[in-house]
CSV table of C-alpha atoms in Angstrom, one decimal:
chain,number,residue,atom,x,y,z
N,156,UNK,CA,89.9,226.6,140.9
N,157,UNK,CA,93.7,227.1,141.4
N,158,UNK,CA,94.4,227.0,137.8
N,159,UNK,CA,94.8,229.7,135.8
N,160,UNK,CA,92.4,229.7,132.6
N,161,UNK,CA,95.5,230.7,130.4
N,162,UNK,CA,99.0,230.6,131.1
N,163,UNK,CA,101.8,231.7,128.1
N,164,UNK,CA,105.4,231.6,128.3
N,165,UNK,CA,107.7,232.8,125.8
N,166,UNK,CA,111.7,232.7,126.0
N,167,UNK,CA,114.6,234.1,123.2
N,168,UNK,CA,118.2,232.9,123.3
N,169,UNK,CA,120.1,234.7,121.6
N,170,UNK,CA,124.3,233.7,120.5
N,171,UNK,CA,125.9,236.4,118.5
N,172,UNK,CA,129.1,234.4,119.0
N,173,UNK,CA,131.0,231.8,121.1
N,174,UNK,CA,131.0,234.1,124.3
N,175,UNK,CA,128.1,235.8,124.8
N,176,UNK,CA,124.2,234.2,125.1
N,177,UNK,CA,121.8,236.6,125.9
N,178,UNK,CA,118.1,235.4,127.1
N,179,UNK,CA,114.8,236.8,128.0
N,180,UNK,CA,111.8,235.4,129.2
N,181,UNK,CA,108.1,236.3,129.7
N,182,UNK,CA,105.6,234.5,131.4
N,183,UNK,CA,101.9,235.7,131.9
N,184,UNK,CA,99.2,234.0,133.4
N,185,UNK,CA,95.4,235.0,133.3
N,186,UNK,CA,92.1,234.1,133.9
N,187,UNK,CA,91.0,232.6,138.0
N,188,UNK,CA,87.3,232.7,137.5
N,189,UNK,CA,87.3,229.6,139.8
N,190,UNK,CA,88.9,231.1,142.5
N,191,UNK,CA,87.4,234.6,142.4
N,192,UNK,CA,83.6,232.6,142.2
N,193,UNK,CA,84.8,231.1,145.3
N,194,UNK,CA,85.4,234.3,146.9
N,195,UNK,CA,82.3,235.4,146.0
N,196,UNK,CA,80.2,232.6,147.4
N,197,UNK,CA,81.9,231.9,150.5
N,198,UNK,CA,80.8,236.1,150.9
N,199,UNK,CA,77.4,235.2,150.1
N,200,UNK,CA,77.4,232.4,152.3
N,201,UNK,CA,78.8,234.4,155.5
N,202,UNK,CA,76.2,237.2,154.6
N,203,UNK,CA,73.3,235.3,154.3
N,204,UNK,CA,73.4,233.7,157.4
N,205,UNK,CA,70.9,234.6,159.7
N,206,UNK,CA,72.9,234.8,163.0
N,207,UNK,CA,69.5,234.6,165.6
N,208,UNK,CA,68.6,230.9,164.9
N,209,UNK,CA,72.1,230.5,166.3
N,210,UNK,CA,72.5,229.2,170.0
N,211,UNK,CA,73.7,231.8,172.3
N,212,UNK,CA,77.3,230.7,172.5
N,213,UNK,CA,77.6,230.2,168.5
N,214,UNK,CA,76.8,233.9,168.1
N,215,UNK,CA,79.8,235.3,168.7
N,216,UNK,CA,82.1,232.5,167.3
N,217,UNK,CA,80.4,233.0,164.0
N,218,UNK,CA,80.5,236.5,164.1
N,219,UNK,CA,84.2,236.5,164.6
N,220,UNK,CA,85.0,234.0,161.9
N,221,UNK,CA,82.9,236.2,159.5
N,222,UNK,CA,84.9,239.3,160.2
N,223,UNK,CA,88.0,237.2,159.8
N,224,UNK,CA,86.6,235.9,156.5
N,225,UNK,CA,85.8,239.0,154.8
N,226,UNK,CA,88.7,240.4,156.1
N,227,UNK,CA,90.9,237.9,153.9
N,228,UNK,CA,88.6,238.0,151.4
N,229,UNK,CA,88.7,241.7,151.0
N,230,UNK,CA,92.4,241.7,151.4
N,231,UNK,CA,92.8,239.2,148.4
N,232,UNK,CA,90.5,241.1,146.5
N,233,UNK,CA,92.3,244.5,147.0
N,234,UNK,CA,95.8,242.9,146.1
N,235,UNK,CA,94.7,242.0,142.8
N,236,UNK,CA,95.3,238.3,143.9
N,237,UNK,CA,93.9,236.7,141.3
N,238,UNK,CA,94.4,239.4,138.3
N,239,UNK,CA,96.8,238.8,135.8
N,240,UNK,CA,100.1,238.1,136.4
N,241,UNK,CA,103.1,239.0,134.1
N,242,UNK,CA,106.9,238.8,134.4
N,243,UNK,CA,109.8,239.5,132.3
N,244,UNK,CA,113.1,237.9,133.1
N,245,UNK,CA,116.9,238.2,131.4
N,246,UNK,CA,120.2,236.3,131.9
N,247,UNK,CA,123.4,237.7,130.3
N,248,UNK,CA,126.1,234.9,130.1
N,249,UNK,CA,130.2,234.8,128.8
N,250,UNK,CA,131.9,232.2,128.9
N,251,UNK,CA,135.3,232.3,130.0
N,252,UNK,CA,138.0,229.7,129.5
N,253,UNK,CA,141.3,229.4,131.6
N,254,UNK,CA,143.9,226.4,132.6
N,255,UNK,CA,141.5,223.9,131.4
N,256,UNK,CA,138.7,225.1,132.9
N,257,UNK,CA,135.3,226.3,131.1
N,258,UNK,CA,133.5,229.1,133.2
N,259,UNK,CA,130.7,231.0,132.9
N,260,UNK,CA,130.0,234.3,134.4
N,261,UNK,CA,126.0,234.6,134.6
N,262,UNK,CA,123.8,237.6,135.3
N,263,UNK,CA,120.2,237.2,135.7
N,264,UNK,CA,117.4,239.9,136.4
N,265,UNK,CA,114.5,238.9,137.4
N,266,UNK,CA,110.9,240.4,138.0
N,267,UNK,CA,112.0,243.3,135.3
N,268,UNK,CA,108.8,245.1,134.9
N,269,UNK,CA,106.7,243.9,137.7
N,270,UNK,CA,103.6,245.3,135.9
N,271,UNK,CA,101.0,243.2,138.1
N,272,UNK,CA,102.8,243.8,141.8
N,273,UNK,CA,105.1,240.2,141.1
N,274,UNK,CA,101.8,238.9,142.7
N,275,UNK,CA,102.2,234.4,143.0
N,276,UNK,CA,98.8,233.1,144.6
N,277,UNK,CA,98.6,230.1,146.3
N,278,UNK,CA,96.6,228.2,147.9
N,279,UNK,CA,97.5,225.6,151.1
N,280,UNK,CA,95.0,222.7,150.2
N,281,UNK,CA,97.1,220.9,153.5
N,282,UNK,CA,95.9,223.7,156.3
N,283,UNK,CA,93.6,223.1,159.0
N,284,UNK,CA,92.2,226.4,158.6
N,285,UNK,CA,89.1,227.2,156.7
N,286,UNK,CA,88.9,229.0,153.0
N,287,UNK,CA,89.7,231.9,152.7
N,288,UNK,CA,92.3,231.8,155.2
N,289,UNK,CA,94.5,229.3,153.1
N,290,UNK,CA,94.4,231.3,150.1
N,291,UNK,CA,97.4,234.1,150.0
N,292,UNK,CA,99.4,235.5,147.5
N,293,UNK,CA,103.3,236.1,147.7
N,294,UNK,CA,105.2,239.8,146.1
N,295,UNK,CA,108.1,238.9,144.2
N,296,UNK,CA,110.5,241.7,144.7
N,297,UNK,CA,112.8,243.0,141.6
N,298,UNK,CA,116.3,240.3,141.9
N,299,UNK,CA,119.9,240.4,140.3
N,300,UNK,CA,121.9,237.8,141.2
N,301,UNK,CA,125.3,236.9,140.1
N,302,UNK,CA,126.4,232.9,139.3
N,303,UNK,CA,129.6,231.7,138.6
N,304,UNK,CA,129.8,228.1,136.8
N,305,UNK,CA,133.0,225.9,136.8
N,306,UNK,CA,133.4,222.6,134.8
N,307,UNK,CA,136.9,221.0,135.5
């Protein structure tokens, strides 16, 4: 259930001449009905347990875990975690030659539109806690950054 139903990528590279290559990338992927079922029953579970047949001491354990529970649960579910996720990406590259040296100056620009938050879920199938405490989600901020390439 950590799969995505659909997933599409699309890139364009574009040369008007030697110099200059101009790219753009999208990526969107949509569809968790695994993991949002999964959400759903572990709320079902929580709620349908019927706390008195518990001993004494197990009462409040349970209880706490619960709130914990639907706490992440209810914070995954307000994020959008599991919504679709879109991303538009763009590099603008010359190429430079001196003393027989090729460079390349590179710009890249990443998260452009951040239409769905830049939202990544994830899920830590190695963690000793219990579900839904190993699923998160991770923003991606808006990025430029700046790469210079040298080939002696």
């Amino acid at each position: 259930n950590n799969w995505t139903n659909q997933a599409t990528k699309l890139y364009l590279n574009y040369r008007p001449n030697d110099k200059w290559i101009f790219h753009v990338n999208a990526m969107i992927y949509w569809g968790m009905p695994g993991a949002q079922d999964e959400l759903g029953a572990y709320r079902k579970a929580y709620e349908r347990v019927d706390v008195s047949s518990l001993p004494p001491g197990d009462q409040a354990d349970f209880l706490d875990d619960k709130e914990n529970a639907l706490a992440e649960i209810d914070a995954l579910e307000d994020n959008d975690a599991f919504e679709m996720d879109f991303r538009l990406n763009a590099s603008v590259t010359y190429k430079l030659s001196a003393n027989k040296s090729d460079m390349e100056l590179t710009l890249y620009l990443q998260n452009l539109l951040g239409m769905s938050g830049n939202k990544n879920y994830h899920y830590n199938t190695g963690s000793s806690q219990n579900y839904p405490n190993r699923a998160k989600y991770t923003e991606e901020p808006f990025a430029v950054g700046l790469m210079l390439s040298v080939k002696f």
